[in-house]
mmCIF file of the C-alpha atoms, coordinates in Angstrom:
data_MODEL
# 
_entry.id   MODEL 
# 
loop_
_atom_site.group_PDB 
_atom_site.id 
_atom_site.type_symbol 
_atom_site.label_atom_id 
_atom_site.label_alt_id 
_atom_site.label_comp_id 
_atom_site.label_asym_id 
_atom_site.label_entity_id 
_atom_site.label_seq_id 
_atom_site.pdbx_PDB_ins_code 
_atom_site.Cartn_x 
_atom_site.Cartn_y 
_atom_site.Cartn_z 
_atom_site.occupancy 
_atom_site.B_iso_or_equiv 
_atom_site.pdbx_formal_charge 
_atom_site.auth_seq_id 
_atom_site.auth_comp_id 
_atom_site.auth_asym_id 
_atom_site.auth_atom_id 
_atom_site.pdbx_PDB_model_num 
ATOM 1   C CA . UNK A 1 1   ? -53.703 14.336 12.923  1.00 0.00 ? 1   UNK A CA 1 
ATOM 2   C CA . UNK A 1 2   ? -51.531 11.483 11.376  1.00 0.00 ? 2   UNK A CA 1 
ATOM 3   C CA . UNK A 1 3   ? -47.969 12.419 10.027  1.00 0.00 ? 3   UNK A CA 1 
ATOM 4   C CA . UNK A 1 4   ? -48.497 13.821 6.579   1.00 0.00 ? 4   UNK A CA 1 
ATOM 5   C CA . UNK A 1 5   ? -47.298 12.129 3.508   1.00 0.00 ? 5   UNK A CA 1 
ATOM 6   C CA . UNK A 1 6   ? -43.836 13.046 3.030   1.00 0.00 ? 6   UNK A CA 1 
ATOM 7   C CA . UNK A 1 7   ? -43.226 12.276 -0.549  1.00 0.00 ? 7   UNK A CA 1 
ATOM 8   C CA . UNK A 1 8   ? -44.015 15.028 -3.232  1.00 0.00 ? 8   UNK A CA 1 
ATOM 9   C CA . UNK A 1 9   ? -43.506 14.692 -6.925  1.00 0.00 ? 9   UNK A CA 1 
ATOM 10  C CA . UNK A 1 10  ? -43.309 17.762 -9.021  1.00 0.00 ? 10  UNK A CA 1 
ATOM 11  C CA . UNK A 1 11  ? -44.403 17.777 -12.821 1.00 0.00 ? 11  UNK A CA 1 
ATOM 12  C CA . UNK A 1 12  ? -43.615 20.879 -15.043 1.00 0.00 ? 12  UNK A CA 1 
ATOM 13  C CA . UNK A 1 13  ? -45.635 22.184 -17.981 1.00 0.00 ? 13  UNK A CA 1 
ATOM 14  C CA . UNK A 1 14  ? -44.777 23.359 -21.468 1.00 0.00 ? 14  UNK A CA 1 
ATOM 15  C CA . UNK A 1 15  ? -42.438 26.220 -22.244 1.00 0.00 ? 15  UNK A CA 1 
ATOM 16  C CA . UNK A 1 16  ? -40.275 25.263 -19.077 1.00 0.00 ? 16  UNK A CA 1 
ATOM 17  C CA . UNK A 1 17  ? -38.299 22.663 -17.228 1.00 0.00 ? 17  UNK A CA 1 
ATOM 18  C CA . UNK A 1 18  ? -38.063 21.124 -14.016 1.00 0.00 ? 18  UNK A CA 1 
ATOM 19  C CA . UNK A 1 19  ? -35.604 23.594 -12.728 1.00 0.00 ? 19  UNK A CA 1 
ATOM 20  C CA . UNK A 1 20  ? -38.460 26.186 -12.234 1.00 0.00 ? 20  UNK A CA 1 
ATOM 21  C CA . UNK A 1 21  ? -39.569 24.214 -9.191  1.00 0.00 ? 21  UNK A CA 1 
ATOM 22  C CA . UNK A 1 22  ? -36.394 24.957 -7.327  1.00 0.00 ? 22  UNK A CA 1 
ATOM 23  C CA . UNK A 1 23  ? -37.867 27.612 -5.048  1.00 0.00 ? 23  UNK A CA 1 
ATOM 24  C CA . UNK A 1 24  ? -40.820 25.531 -4.042  1.00 0.00 ? 24  UNK A CA 1 
ATOM 25  C CA . UNK A 1 25  ? -38.340 22.404 -3.722  1.00 0.00 ? 25  UNK A CA 1 
ATOM 26  C CA . UNK A 1 26  ? -36.600 24.431 -1.115  1.00 0.00 ? 26  UNK A CA 1 
ATOM 27  C CA . UNK A 1 27  ? -39.589 25.384 0.921   1.00 0.00 ? 27  UNK A CA 1 
ATOM 28  C CA . UNK A 1 28  ? -40.881 21.813 0.880   1.00 0.00 ? 28  UNK A CA 1 
ATOM 29  C CA . UNK A 1 29  ? -37.519 20.272 1.759   1.00 0.00 ? 29  UNK A CA 1 
ATOM 30  C CA . UNK A 1 30  ? -36.945 22.643 4.649   1.00 0.00 ? 30  UNK A CA 1 
ATOM 31  C CA . UNK A 1 31  ? -40.019 21.466 5.938   1.00 0.00 ? 31  UNK A CA 1 
ATOM 32  C CA . UNK A 1 32  ? -39.042 17.868 6.073   1.00 0.00 ? 32  UNK A CA 1 
ATOM 33  C CA . UNK A 1 33  ? -40.534 16.627 2.760   1.00 0.00 ? 33  UNK A CA 1 
ATOM 34  C CA . UNK A 1 34  ? -38.827 14.205 0.199   1.00 0.00 ? 34  UNK A CA 1 
ATOM 35  C CA . UNK A 1 35  ? -39.255 15.939 -3.188  1.00 0.00 ? 35  UNK A CA 1 
ATOM 36  C CA . UNK A 1 36  ? -38.506 14.517 -6.592  1.00 0.00 ? 36  UNK A CA 1 
ATOM 37  C CA . UNK A 1 37  ? -38.969 16.656 -9.765  1.00 0.00 ? 37  UNK A CA 1 
ATOM 38  C CA . UNK A 1 38  ? -40.070 15.017 -13.151 1.00 0.00 ? 38  UNK A CA 1 
ATOM 39  C CA . UNK A 1 39  ? -38.134 16.124 -16.322 1.00 0.00 ? 39  UNK A CA 1 
ATOM 40  C CA . UNK A 1 40  ? -40.859 15.715 -19.049 1.00 0.00 ? 40  UNK A CA 1 
ATOM 41  C CA . UNK A 1 41  ? -39.683 15.102 -22.499 1.00 0.00 ? 41  UNK A CA 1 
ATOM 42  C CA . UNK A 1 42  ? -42.645 17.188 -23.649 1.00 0.00 ? 42  UNK A CA 1 
ATOM 43  C CA . UNK A 1 43  ? -42.909 14.896 -26.610 1.00 0.00 ? 43  UNK A CA 1 
ATOM 44  C CA . UNK A 1 44  ? -46.469 13.372 -26.225 1.00 0.00 ? 44  UNK A CA 1 
ATOM 45  C CA . UNK A 1 45  ? -48.932 12.858 -23.234 1.00 0.00 ? 45  UNK A CA 1 
ATOM 46  C CA . UNK A 1 46  ? -47.946 9.251  -23.132 1.00 0.00 ? 46  UNK A CA 1 
ATOM 47  C CA . UNK A 1 47  ? -44.132 10.142 -23.051 1.00 0.00 ? 47  UNK A CA 1 
ATOM 48  C CA . UNK A 1 48  ? -44.658 12.456 -20.190 1.00 0.00 ? 48  UNK A CA 1 
ATOM 49  C CA . UNK A 1 49  ? -46.983 10.120 -18.313 1.00 0.00 ? 49  UNK A CA 1 
ATOM 50  C CA . UNK A 1 50  ? -44.147 7.514  -18.714 1.00 0.00 ? 50  UNK A CA 1 
ATOM 51  C CA . UNK A 1 51  ? -41.518 9.678  -17.406 1.00 0.00 ? 51  UNK A CA 1 
ATOM 52  C CA . UNK A 1 52  ? -43.720 10.595 -14.402 1.00 0.00 ? 52  UNK A CA 1 
ATOM 53  C CA . UNK A 1 53  ? -44.653 6.861  -13.572 1.00 0.00 ? 53  UNK A CA 1 
ATOM 54  C CA . UNK A 1 54  ? -40.836 6.181  -13.506 1.00 0.00 ? 54  UNK A CA 1 
ATOM 55  C CA . UNK A 1 55  ? -40.182 8.964  -10.783 1.00 0.00 ? 55  UNK A CA 1 
ATOM 56  C CA . UNK A 1 56  ? -43.393 7.660  -8.897  1.00 0.00 ? 56  UNK A CA 1 
ATOM 57  C CA . UNK A 1 57  ? -41.844 4.202  -8.907  1.00 0.00 ? 57  UNK A CA 1 
ATOM 58  C CA . UNK A 1 58  ? -38.668 5.488  -7.601  1.00 0.00 ? 58  UNK A CA 1 
ATOM 59  C CA . UNK A 1 59  ? -40.184 7.399  -4.650  1.00 0.00 ? 59  UNK A CA 1 
ATOM 60  C CA . UNK A 1 60  ? -41.330 3.976  -3.485  1.00 0.00 ? 60  UNK A CA 1 
ATOM 61  C CA . UNK A 1 61  ? -44.247 5.151  -1.331  1.00 0.00 ? 61  UNK A CA 1 
ATOM 62  C CA . UNK A 1 62  ? -47.381 7.278  -1.021  1.00 0.00 ? 62  UNK A CA 1 
ATOM 63  C CA . UNK A 1 63  ? -46.815 10.631 -2.694  1.00 0.00 ? 63  UNK A CA 1 
ATOM 64  C CA . UNK A 1 64  ? -48.656 13.745 -3.452  1.00 0.00 ? 64  UNK A CA 1 
ATOM 65  C CA . UNK A 1 65  ? -48.343 14.393 -7.359  1.00 0.00 ? 65  UNK A CA 1 
ATOM 66  C CA . UNK A 1 66  ? -48.218 18.147 -8.295  1.00 0.00 ? 66  UNK A CA 1 
ATOM 67  C CA . UNK A 1 67  ? -48.444 19.471 -11.687 1.00 0.00 ? 67  UNK A CA 1 
ATOM 68  C CA . UNK A 1 68  ? -48.340 22.877 -13.254 1.00 0.00 ? 68  UNK A CA 1 
ATOM 69  C CA . UNK A 1 69  ? -49.848 24.075 -16.506 1.00 0.00 ? 69  UNK A CA 1 
ATOM 70  C CA . UNK A 1 70  ? -49.463 21.161 -19.149 1.00 0.00 ? 70  UNK A CA 1 
ATOM 71  C CA . UNK A 1 71  ? -48.342 19.065 -16.108 1.00 0.00 ? 71  UNK A CA 1 
ATOM 72  C CA . UNK A 1 72  ? -51.836 19.111 -14.989 1.00 0.00 ? 72  UNK A CA 1 
ATOM 73  C CA . UNK A 1 73  ? -52.915 16.909 -18.066 1.00 0.00 ? 73  UNK A CA 1 
ATOM 74  C CA . UNK A 1 74  ? -50.037 14.818 -17.271 1.00 0.00 ? 74  UNK A CA 1 
ATOM 75  C CA . UNK A 1 75  ? -50.810 13.976 -13.620 1.00 0.00 ? 75  UNK A CA 1 
ATOM 76  C CA . UNK A 1 76  ? -54.452 13.659 -14.520 1.00 0.00 ? 76  UNK A CA 1 
ATOM 77  C CA . UNK A 1 77  ? -53.290 10.439 -16.501 1.00 0.00 ? 77  UNK A CA 1 
ATOM 78  C CA . UNK A 1 78  ? -50.334 9.549  -14.361 1.00 0.00 ? 78  UNK A CA 1 
ATOM 79  C CA . UNK A 1 79  ? -52.393 10.250 -11.060 1.00 0.00 ? 79  UNK A CA 1 
ATOM 80  C CA . UNK A 1 80  ? -53.692 6.619  -11.441 1.00 0.00 ? 80  UNK A CA 1 
ATOM 81  C CA . UNK A 1 81  ? -50.382 5.189  -10.377 1.00 0.00 ? 81  UNK A CA 1 
ATOM 82  C CA . UNK A 1 82  ? -50.775 3.300  -7.066  1.00 0.00 ? 82  UNK A CA 1 
ATOM 83  C CA . UNK A 1 83  ? -48.400 5.645  -5.201  1.00 0.00 ? 83  UNK A CA 1 
ATOM 84  C CA . UNK A 1 84  ? -50.414 8.738  -5.800  1.00 0.00 ? 84  UNK A CA 1 
ATOM 85  C CA . UNK A 1 85  ? -52.359 9.544  -2.791  1.00 0.00 ? 85  UNK A CA 1 
ATOM 86  C CA . UNK A 1 86  ? -53.451 13.073 -3.879  1.00 0.00 ? 86  UNK A CA 1 
ATOM 87  C CA . UNK A 1 87  ? -53.209 15.568 -6.759  1.00 0.00 ? 87  UNK A CA 1 
ATOM 88  C CA . UNK A 1 88  ? -52.296 19.322 -6.689  1.00 0.00 ? 88  UNK A CA 1 
ATOM 89  C CA . UNK A 1 89  ? -53.128 21.294 -9.835  1.00 0.00 ? 89  UNK A CA 1 
ATOM 90  C CA . UNK A 1 90  ? -51.248 24.419 -9.896  1.00 0.00 ? 90  UNK A CA 1 
ATOM 91  C CA . UNK A 1 91  ? -52.472 26.925 -12.606 1.00 0.00 ? 91  UNK A CA 1 
ATOM 92  C CA . UNK A 1 92  ? -52.938 23.701 -14.448 1.00 0.00 ? 92  UNK A CA 1 
ATOM 93  C CA . UNK A 1 93  ? -55.119 21.797 -16.815 1.00 0.00 ? 93  UNK A CA 1 
ATOM 94  C CA . UNK A 1 94  ? -57.472 19.259 -15.579 1.00 0.00 ? 94  UNK A CA 1 
ATOM 95  C CA . UNK A 1 95  ? -59.336 17.624 -18.356 1.00 0.00 ? 95  UNK A CA 1 
ATOM 96  C CA . UNK A 1 96  ? -61.879 14.761 -18.037 1.00 0.00 ? 96  UNK A CA 1 
ATOM 97  C CA . UNK A 1 97  ? -62.097 11.518 -19.906 1.00 0.00 ? 97  UNK A CA 1 
ATOM 98  C CA . UNK A 1 98  ? -61.983 12.193 -23.679 1.00 0.00 ? 98  UNK A CA 1 
ATOM 99  C CA . UNK A 1 99  ? -60.913 15.904 -23.174 1.00 0.00 ? 99  UNK A CA 1 
ATOM 100 C CA . UNK A 1 100 ? -57.564 17.446 -24.051 1.00 0.00 ? 100 UNK A CA 1 
ATOM 101 C CA . UNK A 1 101 ? -55.810 20.412 -22.645 1.00 0.00 ? 101 UNK A CA 1 
ATOM 102 C CA . UNK A 1 102 ? -56.488 22.092 -25.993 1.00 0.00 ? 102 UNK A CA 1 
ATOM 103 C CA . UNK A 1 103 ? -60.132 21.773 -25.497 1.00 0.00 ? 103 UNK A CA 1 
ATOM 104 C CA . UNK A 1 104 ? -59.919 23.729 -22.413 1.00 0.00 ? 104 UNK A CA 1 
ATOM 105 C CA . UNK A 1 105 ? -57.512 26.603 -23.534 1.00 0.00 ? 105 UNK A CA 1 
ATOM 106 C CA . UNK A 1 106 ? -60.156 27.156 -26.531 1.00 0.00 ? 106 UNK A CA 1 
ATOM 107 C CA . UNK A 1 107 ? -63.061 27.698 -24.007 1.00 0.00 ? 107 UNK A CA 1 
ATOM 108 C CA . UNK A 1 108 ? -62.074 31.462 -23.326 1.00 0.00 ? 108 UNK A CA 1 
ATOM 109 C CA . UNK A 1 109 ? -60.614 33.893 -25.677 1.00 0.00 ? 109 UNK A CA 1 
ATOM 110 C CA . UNK A 1 110 ? -56.704 34.201 -24.943 1.00 0.00 ? 110 UNK A CA 1 
ATOM 111 C CA . UNK A 1 111 ? -55.294 37.111 -23.152 1.00 0.00 ? 111 UNK A CA 1 
ATOM 112 C CA . UNK A 1 112 ? -53.730 39.693 -25.413 1.00 0.00 ? 112 UNK A CA 1 
ATOM 113 C CA . UNK A 1 113 ? -50.449 39.252 -23.520 1.00 0.00 ? 113 UNK A CA 1 
ATOM 114 C CA . UNK A 1 114 ? -50.472 35.519 -24.461 1.00 0.00 ? 114 UNK A CA 1 
ATOM 115 C CA . UNK A 1 115 ? -47.595 34.616 -26.801 1.00 0.00 ? 115 UNK A CA 1 
ATOM 116 C CA . UNK A 1 116 ? -48.169 30.805 -27.631 1.00 0.00 ? 116 UNK A CA 1 
ATOM 117 C CA . UNK A 1 117 ? -46.947 30.468 -31.262 1.00 0.00 ? 117 UNK A CA 1 
ATOM 118 C CA . UNK A 1 118 ? -48.475 28.043 -33.704 1.00 0.00 ? 118 UNK A CA 1 
ATOM 119 C CA . UNK A 1 119 ? -46.758 24.756 -34.252 1.00 0.00 ? 119 UNK A CA 1 
ATOM 120 C CA . UNK A 1 120 ? -43.423 25.063 -36.553 1.00 0.00 ? 120 UNK A CA 1 
ATOM 121 C CA . UNK A 1 121 ? -42.608 22.757 -39.338 1.00 0.00 ? 121 UNK A CA 1 
ATOM 122 C CA . UNK A 1 122 ? -41.424 20.171 -36.874 1.00 0.00 ? 122 UNK A CA 1 
ATOM 123 C CA . UNK A 1 123 ? -44.733 20.210 -34.976 1.00 0.00 ? 123 UNK A CA 1 
ATOM 124 C CA . UNK A 1 124 ? -43.218 22.139 -31.985 1.00 0.00 ? 124 UNK A CA 1 
ATOM 125 C CA . UNK A 1 125 ? -45.040 24.890 -30.024 1.00 0.00 ? 125 UNK A CA 1 
ATOM 126 C CA . UNK A 1 126 ? -42.915 27.678 -28.581 1.00 0.00 ? 126 UNK A CA 1 
ATOM 127 C CA . UNK A 1 127 ? -43.651 30.785 -26.728 1.00 0.00 ? 127 UNK A CA 1 
ATOM 128 C CA . UNK A 1 128 ? -42.977 34.034 -28.505 1.00 0.00 ? 128 UNK A CA 1 
ATOM 129 C CA . UNK A 1 129 ? -39.985 36.082 -27.172 1.00 0.00 ? 129 UNK A CA 1 
ATOM 130 C CA . UNK A 1 130 ? -41.070 39.642 -26.993 1.00 0.00 ? 130 UNK A CA 1 
ATOM 131 C CA . UNK A 1 131 ? -44.102 39.007 -24.407 1.00 0.00 ? 131 UNK A CA 1 
ATOM 132 C CA . UNK A 1 132 ? -42.712 35.892 -22.751 1.00 0.00 ? 132 UNK A CA 1 
ATOM 133 C CA . UNK A 1 133 ? -42.172 37.899 -19.632 1.00 0.00 ? 133 UNK A CA 1 
ATOM 134 C CA . UNK A 1 134 ? -45.492 39.780 -19.531 1.00 0.00 ? 134 UNK A CA 1 
ATOM 135 C CA . UNK A 1 135 ? -47.397 36.660 -20.931 1.00 0.00 ? 135 UNK A CA 1 
ATOM 136 C CA . UNK A 1 136 ? -45.914 33.842 -18.961 1.00 0.00 ? 136 UNK A CA 1 
ATOM 137 C CA . UNK A 1 137 ? -44.199 34.957 -15.769 1.00 0.00 ? 137 UNK A CA 1 
ATOM 138 C CA . UNK A 1 138 ? -44.796 38.658 -15.273 1.00 0.00 ? 138 UNK A CA 1 
ATOM 139 C CA . UNK A 1 139 ? -44.149 38.582 -11.367 1.00 0.00 ? 139 UNK A CA 1 
ATOM 140 C CA . UNK A 1 140 ? -40.665 37.103 -11.695 1.00 0.00 ? 140 UNK A CA 1 
ATOM 141 C CA . UNK A 1 141 ? -37.341 38.920 -12.520 1.00 0.00 ? 141 UNK A CA 1 
ATOM 142 C CA . UNK A 1 142 ? -36.667 40.047 -15.908 1.00 0.00 ? 142 UNK A CA 1 
ATOM 143 C CA . UNK A 1 143 ? -33.449 38.367 -16.317 1.00 0.00 ? 143 UNK A CA 1 
ATOM 144 C CA . UNK A 1 144 ? -34.857 35.065 -14.853 1.00 0.00 ? 144 UNK A CA 1 
ATOM 145 C CA . UNK A 1 145 ? -37.599 35.361 -17.506 1.00 0.00 ? 145 UNK A CA 1 
ATOM 146 C CA . UNK A 1 146 ? -34.970 35.773 -20.275 1.00 0.00 ? 146 UNK A CA 1 
ATOM 147 C CA . UNK A 1 147 ? -33.260 32.719 -19.201 1.00 0.00 ? 147 UNK A CA 1 
ATOM 148 C CA . UNK A 1 148 ? -36.501 30.658 -18.997 1.00 0.00 ? 148 UNK A CA 1 
ATOM 149 C CA . UNK A 1 149 ? -37.404 31.852 -22.545 1.00 0.00 ? 149 UNK A CA 1 
ATOM 150 C CA . UNK A 1 150 ? -33.951 30.693 -23.935 1.00 0.00 ? 150 UNK A CA 1 
ATOM 151 C CA . UNK A 1 151 ? -34.155 27.296 -22.166 1.00 0.00 ? 151 UNK A CA 1 
ATOM 152 C CA . UNK A 1 152 ? -37.791 26.651 -22.867 1.00 0.00 ? 152 UNK A CA 1 
ATOM 153 C CA . UNK A 1 153 ? -38.700 22.999 -23.679 1.00 0.00 ? 153 UNK A CA 1 
ATOM 154 C CA . UNK A 1 154 ? -39.653 21.817 -27.167 1.00 0.00 ? 154 UNK A CA 1 
ATOM 155 C CA . UNK A 1 155 ? -43.273 21.185 -26.749 1.00 0.00 ? 155 UNK A CA 1 
ATOM 156 C CA . UNK A 1 156 ? -44.851 18.849 -29.330 1.00 0.00 ? 156 UNK A CA 1 
ATOM 157 C CA . UNK A 1 157 ? -48.275 19.975 -30.323 1.00 0.00 ? 157 UNK A CA 1 
ATOM 158 C CA . UNK A 1 158 ? -49.672 16.563 -30.544 1.00 0.00 ? 158 UNK A CA 1 
ATOM 159 C CA . UNK A 1 159 ? -49.324 16.211 -26.748 1.00 0.00 ? 159 UNK A CA 1 
ATOM 160 C CA . UNK A 1 160 ? -51.679 19.254 -26.427 1.00 0.00 ? 160 UNK A CA 1 
ATOM 161 C CA . UNK A 1 161 ? -54.429 17.515 -28.527 1.00 0.00 ? 161 UNK A CA 1 
ATOM 162 C CA . UNK A 1 162 ? -54.185 14.103 -26.896 1.00 0.00 ? 162 UNK A CA 1 
ATOM 163 C CA . UNK A 1 163 ? -57.251 13.080 -24.928 1.00 0.00 ? 163 UNK A CA 1 
ATOM 164 C CA . UNK A 1 164 ? -57.261 11.781 -21.273 1.00 0.00 ? 164 UNK A CA 1 
ATOM 165 C CA . UNK A 1 165 ? -58.148 8.162  -21.031 1.00 0.00 ? 165 UNK A CA 1 
ATOM 166 C CA . UNK A 1 166 ? -58.672 7.835  -17.339 1.00 0.00 ? 166 UNK A CA 1 
ATOM 167 C CA . UNK A 1 167 ? -58.814 10.899 -15.237 1.00 0.00 ? 167 UNK A CA 1 
ATOM 168 C CA . UNK A 1 168 ? -57.360 10.293 -11.819 1.00 0.00 ? 168 UNK A CA 1 
ATOM 169 C CA . UNK A 1 169 ? -59.128 13.219 -10.104 1.00 0.00 ? 169 UNK A CA 1 
ATOM 170 C CA . UNK A 1 170 ? -62.300 11.256 -10.376 1.00 0.00 ? 170 UNK A CA 1 
ATOM 171 C CA . UNK A 1 171 ? -60.872 8.842  -7.772  1.00 0.00 ? 171 UNK A CA 1 
ATOM 172 C CA . UNK A 1 172 ? -58.178 10.709 -5.953  1.00 0.00 ? 172 UNK A CA 1 
ATOM 173 C CA . UNK A 1 173 ? -58.665 13.824 -3.743  1.00 0.00 ? 173 UNK A CA 1 
ATOM 174 C CA . UNK A 1 174 ? -57.646 16.833 -5.511  1.00 0.00 ? 174 UNK A CA 1 
ATOM 175 C CA . UNK A 1 175 ? -56.470 20.477 -4.673  1.00 0.00 ? 175 UNK A CA 1 
ATOM 176 C CA . UNK A 1 176 ? -55.974 23.439 -7.047  1.00 0.00 ? 176 UNK A CA 1 
ATOM 177 C CA . UNK A 1 177 ? -54.142 26.624 -6.836  1.00 0.00 ? 177 UNK A CA 1 
ATOM 178 C CA . UNK A 1 178 ? -55.727 29.402 -9.214  1.00 0.00 ? 178 UNK A CA 1 
ATOM 179 C CA . UNK A 1 179 ? -53.260 31.976 -10.465 1.00 0.00 ? 179 UNK A CA 1 
ATOM 180 C CA . UNK A 1 180 ? -55.373 35.167 -10.326 1.00 0.00 ? 180 UNK A CA 1 
ATOM 181 C CA . UNK A 1 181 ? -53.177 37.179 -12.693 1.00 0.00 ? 181 UNK A CA 1 
ATOM 182 C CA . UNK A 1 182 ? -52.664 34.293 -15.202 1.00 0.00 ? 182 UNK A CA 1 
ATOM 183 C CA . UNK A 1 183 ? -52.095 35.286 -18.829 1.00 0.00 ? 183 UNK A CA 1 
ATOM 184 C CA . UNK A 1 184 ? -51.530 31.756 -20.192 1.00 0.00 ? 184 UNK A CA 1 
ATOM 185 C CA . UNK A 1 185 ? -54.417 29.897 -18.703 1.00 0.00 ? 185 UNK A CA 1 
ATOM 186 C CA . UNK A 1 186 ? -57.245 32.305 -18.028 1.00 0.00 ? 186 UNK A CA 1 
ATOM 187 C CA . UNK A 1 187 ? -58.228 32.032 -14.351 1.00 0.00 ? 187 UNK A CA 1 
ATOM 188 C CA . UNK A 1 188 ? -61.884 31.548 -15.238 1.00 0.00 ? 188 UNK A CA 1 
ATOM 189 C CA . UNK A 1 189 ? -60.829 28.439 -17.209 1.00 0.00 ? 189 UNK A CA 1 
ATOM 190 C CA . UNK A 1 190 ? -59.016 27.252 -13.825 1.00 0.00 ? 190 UNK A CA 1 
ATOM 191 C CA . UNK A 1 191 ? -62.146 27.886 -12.004 1.00 0.00 ? 191 UNK A CA 1 
ATOM 192 C CA . UNK A 1 192 ? -64.318 26.194 -14.274 1.00 0.00 ? 192 UNK A CA 1 
ATOM 193 C CA . UNK A 1 193 ? -62.212 22.994 -14.452 1.00 0.00 ? 193 UNK A CA 1 
ATOM 194 C CA . UNK A 1 194 ? -61.689 22.849 -10.608 1.00 0.00 ? 194 UNK A CA 1 
ATOM 195 C CA . UNK A 1 195 ? -65.349 23.717 -9.834  1.00 0.00 ? 195 UNK A CA 1 
ATOM 196 C CA . UNK A 1 196 ? -66.593 20.919 -12.109 1.00 0.00 ? 196 UNK A CA 1 
ATOM 197 C CA . UNK A 1 197 ? -64.399 18.373 -10.343 1.00 0.00 ? 197 UNK A CA 1 
ATOM 198 C CA . UNK A 1 198 ? -64.918 19.679 -6.793  1.00 0.00 ? 198 UNK A CA 1 
ATOM 199 C CA . UNK A 1 199 ? -61.225 20.349 -6.503  1.00 0.00 ? 199 UNK A CA 1 
ATOM 200 C CA . UNK A 1 200 ? -60.478 22.155 -3.262  1.00 0.00 ? 200 UNK A CA 1 
ATOM 201 C CA . UNK A 1 201 ? -59.134 25.401 -4.382  1.00 0.00 ? 201 UNK A CA 1 
ATOM 202 C CA . UNK A 1 202 ? -57.176 28.519 -3.269  1.00 0.00 ? 202 UNK A CA 1 
ATOM 203 C CA . UNK A 1 203 ? -56.730 31.701 -5.265  1.00 0.00 ? 203 UNK A CA 1 
ATOM 204 C CA . UNK A 1 204 ? -53.190 32.982 -5.184  1.00 0.00 ? 204 UNK A CA 1 
ATOM 205 C CA . UNK A 1 205 ? -52.360 36.409 -6.626  1.00 0.00 ? 205 UNK A CA 1 
ATOM 206 C CA . UNK A 1 206 ? -49.670 35.972 -9.325  1.00 0.00 ? 206 UNK A CA 1 
ATOM 207 C CA . UNK A 1 207 ? -48.824 35.089 -12.755 1.00 0.00 ? 207 UNK A CA 1 
ATOM 208 C CA . UNK A 1 208 ? -48.955 31.642 -14.567 1.00 0.00 ? 208 UNK A CA 1 
ATOM 209 C CA . UNK A 1 209 ? -45.655 30.878 -12.560 1.00 0.00 ? 209 UNK A CA 1 
ATOM 210 C CA . UNK A 1 210 ? -47.022 31.175 -9.009  1.00 0.00 ? 210 UNK A CA 1 
ATOM 211 C CA . UNK A 1 211 ? -44.946 28.302 -7.993  1.00 0.00 ? 211 UNK A CA 1 
ATOM 212 C CA . UNK A 1 212 ? -41.854 30.346 -8.761  1.00 0.00 ? 212 UNK A CA 1 
ATOM 213 C CA . UNK A 1 213 ? -43.438 33.803 -7.490  1.00 0.00 ? 213 UNK A CA 1 
ATOM 214 C CA . UNK A 1 214 ? -45.315 32.404 -4.535  1.00 0.00 ? 214 UNK A CA 1 
ATOM 215 C CA . UNK A 1 215 ? -43.688 29.247 -3.384  1.00 0.00 ? 215 UNK A CA 1 
ATOM 216 C CA . UNK A 1 216 ? -44.690 29.454 0.182   1.00 0.00 ? 216 UNK A CA 1 
ATOM 217 C CA . UNK A 1 217 ? -48.420 29.925 -0.740  1.00 0.00 ? 217 UNK A CA 1 
ATOM 218 C CA . UNK A 1 218 ? -48.287 26.856 -3.008  1.00 0.00 ? 218 UNK A CA 1 
ATOM 219 C CA . UNK A 1 219 ? -46.428 24.923 -0.559  1.00 0.00 ? 219 UNK A CA 1 
ATOM 220 C CA . UNK A 1 220 ? -49.176 25.566 2.001   1.00 0.00 ? 220 UNK A CA 1 
ATOM 221 C CA . UNK A 1 221 ? -51.822 23.925 -0.417  1.00 0.00 ? 221 UNK A CA 1 
ATOM 222 C CA . UNK A 1 222 ? -49.576 21.044 -1.077  1.00 0.00 ? 222 UNK A CA 1 
ATOM 223 C CA . UNK A 1 223 ? -48.875 20.467 2.610   1.00 0.00 ? 223 UNK A CA 1 
ATOM 224 C CA . UNK A 1 224 ? -52.671 20.601 3.247   1.00 0.00 ? 224 UNK A CA 1 
ATOM 225 C CA . UNK A 1 225 ? -53.092 17.641 0.676   1.00 0.00 ? 225 UNK A CA 1 
ATOM 226 C CA . UNK A 1 226 ? -50.311 15.696 2.204   1.00 0.00 ? 226 UNK A CA 1 
ATOM 227 C CA . UNK A 1 227 ? -51.943 15.976 5.590   1.00 0.00 ? 227 UNK A CA 1 
ATOM 228 C CA . UNK A 1 228 ? -55.501 15.230 4.454   1.00 0.00 ? 228 UNK A CA 1 
ATOM 229 C CA . UNK A 1 229 ? -54.447 12.381 2.342   1.00 0.00 ? 229 UNK A CA 1 
ATOM 230 C CA . UNK A 1 230 ? -52.527 10.804 5.358   1.00 0.00 ? 230 UNK A CA 1 
ATOM 231 C CA . UNK A 1 231 ? -55.973 10.828 7.187   1.00 0.00 ? 231 UNK A CA 1 
# 
């Protein structure tokens, strides 16, 4: 076994920011990985991909690119960067060429707990307050969930409808973590996307934010990708 790839880049999704990766960051850095976290502007697919590419440039070598939720669409496009050796989807969208994240979220009726609101007058999509905890992050502390609601990113709806132009999972090895209790992206949507692409998957019991509630298990998948890509 070669030394695993040591660089990891983490890409957050909508209704969140990069700080949510902190538990996973500590698990990975304690194991000797060099981890950088992207702060997506959430203004468009193109803007988020550009920001991710800047971080991939900065990390300066082969990396495993990890995306959560909307971040899966971002890494599907940004994963074409030459420094990306492998992709890891964490309860994340994985569209094909010409598909958008919106296409996939509409393939199965949303959970009753889902609280994603229609775009406001500025074209921004927010998550509703009363069911943010149950619908988005039901297995983390309620106080933490309240802070996440208050600090959620301003996610522009046009990003959600933007089609992928070149799906990196067609040429880069891919892994996926399926959140079995997910109320935001139905677990069957995750299974359908990852099954189509022959993504290597692991089912993890938890909410949409398994990277926060089950960081050790998500880290195991990322480390598997890092070891496999090195070989």
